[in-house]
PDB file of C-alpha atoms and ligand atoms in Angstrom:
ATOM      1  CA  MET A   9     -59.640  20.413 -47.106  1.00 86.00           C
ATOM      2  CA  TYR A  10     -57.641  23.116 -45.394  1.00 95.00           C
ATOM      3  CA  TYR A  11     -54.924  22.892 -44.885  1.00 96.00           C
ATOM      4  CA  LEU A  12     -52.235  26.251 -43.224  1.00 97.00           C
ATOM      5  CA  ASN A  13     -49.182  27.759 -44.078  1.00 97.00           C
ATOM      6  CA  PRO A  14     -47.405  26.660 -41.161  1.00 96.00           C
ATOM      7  CA  ILE A  15     -44.614  29.261 -41.544  1.00 96.00           C
ATOM      8  CA  GLN A  16     -47.220  32.002 -40.731  1.00 97.00           C
ATOM      9  CA  LEU A  17     -49.470  29.827 -37.784  1.00 97.00           C
ATOM     10  CA  TYR A  18     -45.865  29.230 -36.017  1.00 98.00           C
ATOM     11  CA  GLU A  19     -45.158  32.866 -36.780  1.00 98.00           C
ATOM     12  CA  PHE A  20     -48.461  34.158 -34.032  1.00 98.00           C
ATOM     13  CA  LEU A  21     -48.196  32.094 -32.340  1.00 98.00           C
ATOM     14  CA  GLU A  22     -44.966  33.208 -31.146  1.00 98.00           C
ATOM     15  CA  ARG A  23     -46.297  36.197 -30.326  1.00 98.00           C
ATOM     16  CA  LYS A  24     -49.519  34.521 -28.664  1.00 97.00           C
ATOM     17  CA  ASN A  25     -46.222  33.309 -26.035  1.00 97.00           C
ATOM     18  CA  ILE A  26     -47.542  29.349 -26.996  1.00 98.00           C
ATOM     19  CA  HIS A  27     -44.202  27.515 -27.570  1.00 98.00           C
ATOM     20  CA  HIS A  28     -45.866  23.991 -26.570  1.00 98.00           C
ATOM     21  CA  PHE A  29     -48.374  21.091 -28.431  1.00 98.00           C
ATOM     22  CA  HIS A  30     -49.841  18.759 -25.810  1.00 98.00           C
ATOM     23  CA  HIS A  31     -50.669  15.130 -26.561  1.00 98.00           C
ATOM     24  CA  ALA A  32     -52.611  13.496 -23.652  1.00 98.00           C
ATOM     25  CA  ASN A  33     -53.091   9.631 -23.833  1.00 98.00           C
ATOM     26  CA  SER A  34     -53.255   6.276 -22.136  1.00 98.00           C
ATOM     27  CA  VAL A  35     -50.289   5.102 -20.625  1.00 98.00           C
ATOM     28  CA  ARG A  36     -50.075   1.693 -23.354  1.00 98.00           C
ATOM     29  CA  THR A  37     -50.741   4.184 -26.029  1.00 98.00           C
ATOM     30  CA  ALA A  38     -48.191   6.419 -24.715  1.00 98.00           C
ATOM     31  CA  CYS A  39     -45.457   3.236 -24.461  1.00 98.00           C
ATOM     32  CA  THR A  40     -45.475   2.605 -28.107  1.00 98.00           C
ATOM     33  CA  PHE A  41     -45.325   6.668 -29.331  1.00 98.00           C
ATOM     34  CA  ILE A  42     -42.093   6.007 -26.749  1.00 98.00           C
ATOM     35  CA  GLU A  43     -41.484   2.849 -28.322  1.00 98.00           C
ATOM     36  CA  ASN A  44     -41.305   4.082 -31.997  1.00 97.00           C
ATOM     37  CA  LYS A  45     -39.682   7.357 -31.315  1.00 97.00           C
ATOM     38  CA  GLY A  46     -42.955   8.945 -32.486  1.00 97.00           C
ATOM     39  CA  LEU A  47     -46.033  10.154 -32.283  1.00 98.00           C
ATOM     40  CA  PHE A  48     -48.793   8.439 -34.895  1.00 97.00           C
ATOM     41  CA  SER A  49     -51.624   8.343 -36.081  1.00 97.00           C
ATOM     42  CA  ARG A  50     -54.750   6.809 -34.972  1.00 96.00           C
ATOM     43  CA  GLY A  51     -54.612   4.567 -38.004  1.00 96.00           C
ATOM     44  CA  SER A  52     -50.958   4.793 -38.827  1.00 96.00           C
ATOM     45  CA  ILE A  53     -50.549   2.504 -35.168  1.00 96.00           C
ATOM     46  CA  GLU A  54     -53.329   0.208 -36.391  1.00 96.00           C
ATOM     47  CA  ARG A  55     -51.807  -0.419 -39.864  1.00 96.00           C
ATOM     48  CA  ARG A  56     -48.143  -1.304 -38.023  1.00 96.00           C
ATOM     49  CA  GLY A  57     -49.487  -3.391 -36.190  1.00 97.00           C
ATOM     50  CA  LEU A  58     -49.074  -1.688 -32.944  1.00 97.00           C
ATOM     51  CA  VAL A  59     -50.821  -1.359 -29.308  1.00 96.00           C
ATOM     52  CA  GLN A  60     -53.178   1.387 -28.863  1.00 97.00           C
ATOM     53  CA  THR A  61     -55.534   1.517 -26.630  1.00 96.00           C
ATOM     54  CA  THR A  62     -59.791   2.039 -27.669  1.00 94.00           C
ATOM     55  CA  GLN A  63     -61.395   5.534 -27.770  1.00 90.00           C
ATOM     56  CA  SER A  64     -64.661   6.185 -27.682  1.00 89.00           C
ATOM     57  CA  SER A  65     -63.986   8.928 -30.776  1.00 89.00           C
ATOM     58  CA  ASP A  66     -62.754   5.561 -32.832  1.00 91.00           C
ATOM     59  CA  ALA A  67     -65.549   4.992 -34.349  1.00 90.00           C
ATOM     60  CA  ILE A  68     -66.357   9.522 -35.555  1.00 89.00           C
ATOM     61  CA  ASP A  69     -62.623   9.112 -36.593  1.00 90.00           C
ATOM     62  CA  LYS A  70     -62.902   7.115 -39.009  1.00 91.00           C
ATOM     63  CA  GLU A  71     -66.460   7.930 -40.069  1.00 89.00           C
ATOM     64  CA  PHE A  72     -65.075  11.665 -40.100  1.00 90.00           C
ATOM     65  CA  ASP A  73     -61.585  11.108 -42.280  1.00 90.00           C
ATOM     66  CA  VAL A  74     -59.208  12.012 -39.289  1.00 93.00           C
ATOM     67  CA  TRP A  75     -58.467   8.694 -38.270  1.00 94.00           C
ATOM     68  CA  ASN A  76     -55.036   9.324 -40.248  1.00 95.00           C
ATOM     69  CA  ASP A  77     -54.009  12.462 -37.821  1.00 96.00           C
ATOM     70  CA  ILE A  78     -52.365  13.118 -34.916  1.00 97.00           C
ATOM     71  CA  PHE A  79     -54.276  15.990 -32.841  1.00 97.00           C
ATOM     72  CA  LEU A  80     -52.909  18.622 -31.030  1.00 98.00           C
ATOM     73  CA  ASP A  81     -54.162  21.412 -28.664  1.00 97.00           C
ATOM     74  CA  ILE A  82     -51.663  24.532 -27.451  1.00 97.00           C
ATOM     75  CA  VAL A  83     -52.973  24.289 -24.162  1.00 97.00           C
ATOM     76  CA  ASP A  84     -52.726  21.735 -21.947  1.00 97.00           C
ATOM     77  CA  LEU A  85     -56.330  20.431 -21.002  1.00 96.00           C
ATOM     78  CA  HIS A  86     -55.111  19.027 -17.721  1.00 97.00           C
ATOM     79  CA  GLY A  87     -54.979  22.852 -16.077  1.00 95.00           C
ATOM     80  CA  TYR A  88     -57.034  24.467 -18.858  1.00 96.00           C
ATOM     81  CA  PHE A  89     -59.859  22.405 -17.222  1.00 96.00           C
ATOM     82  CA  PRO A  90     -59.531  21.397 -13.298  1.00 96.00           C
ATOM     83  CA  ARG A  91     -60.098  18.208 -14.226  1.00 97.00           C
ATOM     84  CA  GLN A  92     -58.529  15.245 -15.697  1.00 96.00           C
ATOM     85  CA  ASN A  93     -57.864  15.032 -20.056  1.00 96.00           C
ATOM     86  CA  TYR A  94     -60.374  12.140 -20.743  1.00 93.00           C
ATOM     87  CA  TYR A  95     -58.267  11.342 -23.837  1.00 94.00           C
ATOM     88  CA  GLY A  96     -55.437   9.935 -20.473  1.00 97.00           C
ATOM     89  CA  PRO A  97     -53.330  10.691 -17.894  1.00 98.00           C
ATOM     90  CA  VAL A  98     -49.902  10.759 -20.042  1.00 98.00           C
ATOM     91  CA  CYS A  99     -49.245  14.241 -21.813  1.00 98.00           C
ATOM     92  CA  PHE A 100     -46.400  15.266 -24.152  1.00 98.00           C
ATOM     93  CA  VAL A 101     -45.184  18.105 -24.433  1.00 98.00           C
ATOM     94  CA  LEU A 102     -43.570  19.313 -28.088  1.00 98.00           C
ATOM     95  CA  ASP A 103     -42.222  21.542 -28.856  1.00 98.00           C
ATOM     96  CA  THR A 104     -44.075  24.530 -31.614  1.00 98.00           C
ATOM     97  CA  LYS A 105     -41.402  24.045 -34.067  1.00 97.00           C
ATOM     98  CA  LEU A 106     -42.590  20.888 -34.778  1.00 97.00           C
ATOM     99  CA  LEU A 107     -44.577  23.557 -37.666  1.00 97.00           C
ATOM    100  CA  LEU A 108     -41.542  24.766 -39.381  1.00 96.00           C
ATOM    101  CA  ASP A 109     -40.800  20.968 -40.308  1.00 95.00           C
ATOM    102  CA  ASP A 110     -41.917  20.463 -43.882  1.00 91.00           C
ATOM    103  CA  LYS A 111     -41.544  16.708 -43.298  1.00 91.00           C
ATOM    104  CA  LEU A 112     -44.738  17.066 -41.337  1.00 89.00           C
ATOM    105  CA  PRO A 113     -46.878  18.727 -43.777  1.00 77.00           C
ATOM    106  CA  ASN A 114     -51.103  19.131 -43.585  1.00 94.00           C
ATOM    107  CA  ILE A 115     -51.274  21.766 -40.931  1.00 96.00           C
ATOM    108  CA  CYS A 116     -55.555  21.923 -39.896  1.00 97.00           C
ATOM    109  CA  ILE A 117     -57.344  23.441 -36.937  1.00 98.00           C
ATOM    110  CA  THR A 118     -60.622  22.160 -36.351  1.00 97.00           C
ATOM    111  CA  LYS A 119     -63.517  25.007 -34.985  1.00 97.00           C
ATOM    112  CA  ASP A 120     -64.643  22.473 -32.622  1.00 95.00           C
ATOM    113  CA  ASN A 121     -63.786  18.459 -31.709  1.00 92.00           C
ATOM    114  CA  PRO A 122     -64.953  16.090 -34.414  1.00 92.00           C
ATOM    115  CA  ILE A 123     -67.439  14.660 -32.271  1.00 91.00           C
ATOM    116  CA  TYR A 124     -69.736  17.239 -32.882  1.00 94.00           C
ATOM    117  CA  TRP A 125     -69.844  17.019 -36.785  1.00 95.00           C
ATOM    118  CA  ASN A 126     -71.875  16.000 -38.442  1.00 94.00           C
ATOM    119  CA  GLU A 127     -72.735  14.496 -42.121  1.00 92.00           C
ATOM    120  CA  GLU A 128     -74.158  18.273 -43.299  1.00 95.00           C
ATOM    121  CA  MET A 129     -71.518  19.906 -41.984  1.00 95.00           C
ATOM    122  CA  SER A 130     -69.441  21.322 -45.086  1.00 95.00           C
ATOM    123  CA  ASP A 131     -65.704  21.503 -44.843  1.00 95.00           C
ATOM    124  CA  GLU A 132     -65.672  24.914 -43.974  1.00 96.00           C
ATOM    125  CA  GLU A 133     -67.602  24.445 -41.124  1.00 97.00           C
ATOM    126  CA  LYS A 134     -65.182  21.666 -39.618  1.00 97.00           C
ATOM    127  CA  TYR A 135     -61.981  24.088 -40.575  1.00 97.00           C
ATOM    128  CA  TYR A 136     -60.044  26.724 -40.382  1.00 98.00           C
ATOM    129  CA  SER A 137     -59.981  27.998 -44.177  1.00 97.00           C
ATOM    130  CA  SER A 138     -56.774  29.718 -43.050  1.00 97.00           C
ATOM    131  CA  VAL A 139     -54.120  31.167 -40.299  1.00 98.00           C
ATOM    132  CA  ASP A 140     -55.835  34.147 -40.688  1.00 98.00           C
ATOM    133  CA  GLU A 141     -59.602  33.457 -40.018  1.00 98.00           C
ATOM    134  CA  TYR A 142     -58.054  31.725 -37.322  1.00 98.00           C
ATOM    135  CA  ILE A 143     -56.394  34.841 -35.679  1.00 98.00           C
ATOM    136  CA  ASN A 144     -59.143  36.697 -36.458  1.00 98.00           C
ATOM    137  CA  ASN A 145     -61.079  34.500 -34.273  1.00 97.00           C
ATOM    138  CA  PHE A 146     -59.132  33.647 -31.599  1.00 97.00           C
ATOM    139  CA  ASP A 147     -59.346  37.028 -28.951  1.00 96.00           C
ATOM    140  CA  ILE A 148     -62.948  35.751 -28.684  1.00 96.00           C
ATOM    141  CA  ILE A 149     -62.183  31.950 -28.604  1.00 96.00           C
ATOM    142  CA  LEU A 150     -59.677  32.945 -25.788  1.00 95.00           C
ATOM    143  CA  LYS A 151     -62.294  34.230 -24.168  1.00 97.00           C
ATOM    144  CA  GLU A 152     -64.651  32.268 -24.447  1.00 96.00           C
ATOM    145  CA  HIS A 153     -62.445  29.776 -22.991  1.00 96.00           C
ATOM    146  CA  ARG A 154     -62.579  26.648 -25.740  1.00 95.00           C
ATOM    147  CA  LEU A 155     -59.780  26.385 -27.525  1.00 94.00           C
ATOM    148  CA  HIS A 156     -59.946  23.102 -26.210  1.00 92.00           C
ATOM    149  CA  SER A 157     -62.017  22.973 -29.375  1.00 95.00           C
ATOM    150  CA  GLN A 158     -60.245  24.646 -31.559  1.00 96.00           C
ATOM    151  CA  MET A 159     -57.606  21.400 -32.709  1.00 96.00           C
ATOM    152  CA  PHE A 160     -54.235  21.595 -34.336  1.00 97.00           C
ATOM    153  CA  THR A 161     -54.534  18.008 -36.831  1.00 97.00           C
ATOM    154  CA  ILE A 162     -51.678  16.983 -38.625  1.00 96.00           C
ATOM    155  CA  HIS A 163     -53.458  15.343 -41.893  1.00 95.00           C
ATOM    156  CA  ASN A 164     -53.293  12.062 -42.777  1.00 92.00           C
ATOM    157  CA  ILE A 165     -50.025  11.502 -41.879  1.00 91.00           C
ATOM    158  CA  ASP A 166     -47.992   8.323 -42.425  1.00 87.00           C
ATOM    159  CA  GLY A 167     -45.700   9.219 -40.691  1.00 91.00           C
ATOM    160  CA  ARG A 168     -43.897  10.558 -37.229  1.00 96.00           C
ATOM    161  CA  ILE A 169     -43.315  13.354 -35.377  1.00 97.00           C
ATOM    162  CA  PRO A 170     -40.260  12.580 -33.517  1.00 97.00           C
ATOM    163  CA  LEU A 171     -39.825  12.680 -29.918  1.00 97.00           C
ATOM    164  CA  LYS A 172     -35.917  12.948 -29.907  1.00 95.00           C
ATOM    165  CA  LYS A 173     -36.462  16.023 -32.154  1.00 96.00           C
ATOM    166  CA  TYR A 174     -39.552  18.146 -30.442  1.00 98.00           C
ATOM    167  CA  LEU A 175     -40.392  15.915 -27.200  1.00 98.00           C
ATOM    168  CA  ILE A 176     -40.248  18.321 -24.784  1.00 98.00           C
ATOM    169  CA  LYS A 177     -41.686  16.186 -21.576  1.00 98.00           C
ATOM    170  CA  ILE A 178     -44.785  13.993 -20.165  1.00 98.00           C
ATOM    171  CA  ILE A 179     -46.539  14.645 -17.854  1.00 98.00           C
ATOM    172  CA  LEU A 180     -48.530  12.193 -15.564  1.00 98.00           C
ATOM    173  CA  ASP A 181     -51.055  12.424 -13.854  1.00 98.00           C
ATOM    174  CA  ASN A 182     -50.846  11.070  -9.801  1.00 96.00           C
ATOM    175  CA  PRO A 183     -54.776   9.024  -9.514  1.00 94.00           C
ATOM    176  CA  ARG A 184     -53.376   8.476  -5.718  1.00 93.00           C
ATOM    177  CA  LEU A 185     -55.133   5.235  -6.133  1.00 95.00           C
ATOM    178  CA  LYS A 186     -54.459   1.029  -6.145  1.00 94.00           C
ATOM    179  CA  ILE A 187     -56.655  -2.013  -7.674  1.00 94.00           C
ATOM    180  CA  GLY A 188     -55.841  -4.448  -5.198  1.00 93.00           C
ATOM    181  CA  GLU A 189     -52.660  -4.120  -4.674  1.00 94.00           C
ATOM    182  CA  ILE A 190     -51.088  -2.906  -7.427  1.00 95.00           C
ATOM    183  CA  LYS A 191     -51.176   1.625  -7.474  1.00 96.00           C
ATOM    184  CA  LEU A 192     -51.329   3.582 -10.394  1.00 96.00           C
ATOM    185  CA  LEU A 193     -49.077   6.034 -10.140  1.00 97.00           C
ATOM    186  CA  GLU A 194     -46.082   3.564  -9.711  1.00 97.00           C
ATOM    187  CA  LYS A 195     -47.170   1.505 -11.734  1.00 97.00           C
ATOM    188  CA  SER A 196     -47.424   2.841 -14.629  1.00 98.00           C
ATOM    189  CA  LYS A 197     -44.412   5.448 -14.356  1.00 98.00           C
ATOM    190  CA  GLN A 198     -42.673   2.003 -13.932  1.00 98.00           C
ATOM    191  CA  LYS A 199     -43.836   1.508 -17.826  1.00 98.00           C
ATOM    192  CA  LEU A 200     -42.836   4.806 -19.430  1.00 98.00           C
ATOM    193  CA  VAL A 201     -38.921   4.502 -18.142  1.00 98.00           C
ATOM    194  CA  GLU A 202     -38.703   1.576 -19.238  1.00 98.00           C
ATOM    195  CA  SER A 203     -39.860   2.272 -22.290  1.00 98.00           C
ATOM    196  CA  LEU A 204     -37.932   6.009 -22.154  1.00 98.00           C
ATOM    197  CA  ASN A 205     -34.572   3.516 -21.778  1.00 97.00           C
ATOM    198  CA  ALA A 206     -35.386   1.430 -24.095  1.00 97.00           C
ATOM    199  CA  SER A 207     -35.185   4.148 -26.753  1.00 96.00           C
ATOM    200  CA  GLY A 208     -32.069   5.514 -25.528  1.00 95.00           C
ATOM    201  CA  ILE A 209     -34.568   9.132 -24.259  1.00 95.00           C
ATOM    202  CA  SER A 210     -33.939  10.538 -20.715  1.00 95.00           C
ATOM    203  CA  ASP A 211     -36.012   9.390 -17.935  1.00 96.00           C
ATOM    204  CA  GLU A 212     -35.499  13.187 -16.528  1.00 97.00           C
ATOM    205  CA  ILE A 213     -38.302  13.978 -18.740  1.00 97.00           C
ATOM    206  CA  LEU A 214     -41.236  12.730 -17.152  1.00 98.00           C
ATOM    207  CA  GLU A 215     -42.855  14.621 -14.089  1.00 98.00           C
ATOM    208  CA  ILE A 216     -45.356  13.436 -11.757  1.00 98.00           C
ATOM    209  CA  ARG A 217     -48.709  15.873 -12.026  1.00 97.00           C
ATOM    210  CA  LYS A 218     -49.066  18.425  -9.413  1.00 95.00           C
ATOM    211  CA  CYS A 219     -52.684  20.583  -9.425  1.00 92.00           C
ATOM    212  CA  GLN A 220     -53.975  22.884  -7.210  1.00 88.00           C
ATOM    213  CA  ASN A 221     -57.299  23.315  -7.129  1.00 93.00           C
ATOM    214  CA  CYS A 222     -58.545  20.188  -9.733  1.00 96.00           C
ATOM    215  CA  PHE A 223     -60.865  17.009  -9.426  1.00 97.00           C
ATOM    216  CA  CYS A 224     -58.617  15.121 -11.241  1.00 96.00           C
ATOM    217  CA  LYS A 225     -58.451  12.824  -7.904  1.00 95.00           C
ATOM    218  CA  ASP A 226     -61.854  13.328  -6.787  1.00 95.00           C
ATOM    219  CA  ASN A 227     -63.297  11.993 -10.632  1.00 96.00           C
ATOM    220  CA  TYR A 228     -60.566   9.348 -10.900  1.00 96.00           C
ATOM    221  CA  PHE A 229     -62.115   8.084  -7.226  1.00 95.00           C
ATOM    222  CA  ASN A 230     -65.669   9.044  -8.368  1.00 95.00           C
ATOM    223  CA  GLN A 231     -66.620   8.383 -11.660  1.00 95.00           C
ATOM    224  CA  VAL A 232     -64.085   6.805 -13.510  1.00 94.00           C
ATOM    225  CA  GLU A 233     -64.534   2.798 -13.655  1.00 95.00           C
ATOM    226  CA  VAL A 234     -62.078   0.240 -12.392  1.00 94.00           C
ATOM    227  CA  SER A 235     -61.854  -1.212 -16.220  1.00 94.00           C
ATOM    228  CA  GLU A 236     -60.851   2.089 -17.517  1.00 95.00           C
ATOM    229  CA  LEU A 237     -58.286   2.890 -14.481  1.00 96.00           C
ATOM    230  CA  GLU A 238     -57.014  -0.118 -15.939  1.00 96.00           C
ATOM    231  CA  LYS A 239     -57.595   0.926 -19.604  1.00 95.00           C
ATOM    232  CA  LEU A 240     -55.309   4.147 -18.872  1.00 97.00           C
ATOM    233  CA  PHE A 241     -52.981   3.845 -16.647  1.00 97.00           C
ATOM    234  CA  LEU A 242     -51.914  -0.294 -16.647  1.00 94.00           C
TER     235      LEU A 242
HETATM  236 ZN1   ZN B   5     -55.192  17.500 -11.704  1.00 91.00          ZN
END
């Protein structure tokens, strides 16, 4: 495992004008984060007996030792691609200054999404071994539109990324759909606002996503099963 120098990483992202991390999840898991005032790893939520929705990558996460990691992206995948984020309709936008927090150690960057890893791969194939290696690859990754595969992880974190300190905003997708009489946007917004209020975080940080030239609305309508919509939004 390679832990990267967080200060060097922060300074590089600043030079590239990248000031935010993004983390997408379901409404239910997002409410758990908000009510517990932080972003947690999936393992940590499980150990605390808190509620989270399942993800198709859960088994792989355990196999490849990323179950106790928090995943962050330097791009909002919903927008980087003209489609919804598959991990869920709630996007937490966080300040990259969290890299400078010495309570949040063990920063790693993957070379690909762990769902594409295999048992034969070495740490060197899975992860960048230094910030310099990441910097040297950055422009080509940018050109090839592969920033989504370079995932920042906080490895083996038992604590949380504190929301009060680093949360900038929360963006919620609007699928413009109803299940029976339940309007998904209305219901999910209400749940998030309740959680924010209960945690003493202003609900003004909650934004409803406005998309242009994006397939999310069509995809939610045509490609996402009702049971999956319920899991993501309710
Ligand atoms: Zn969209």
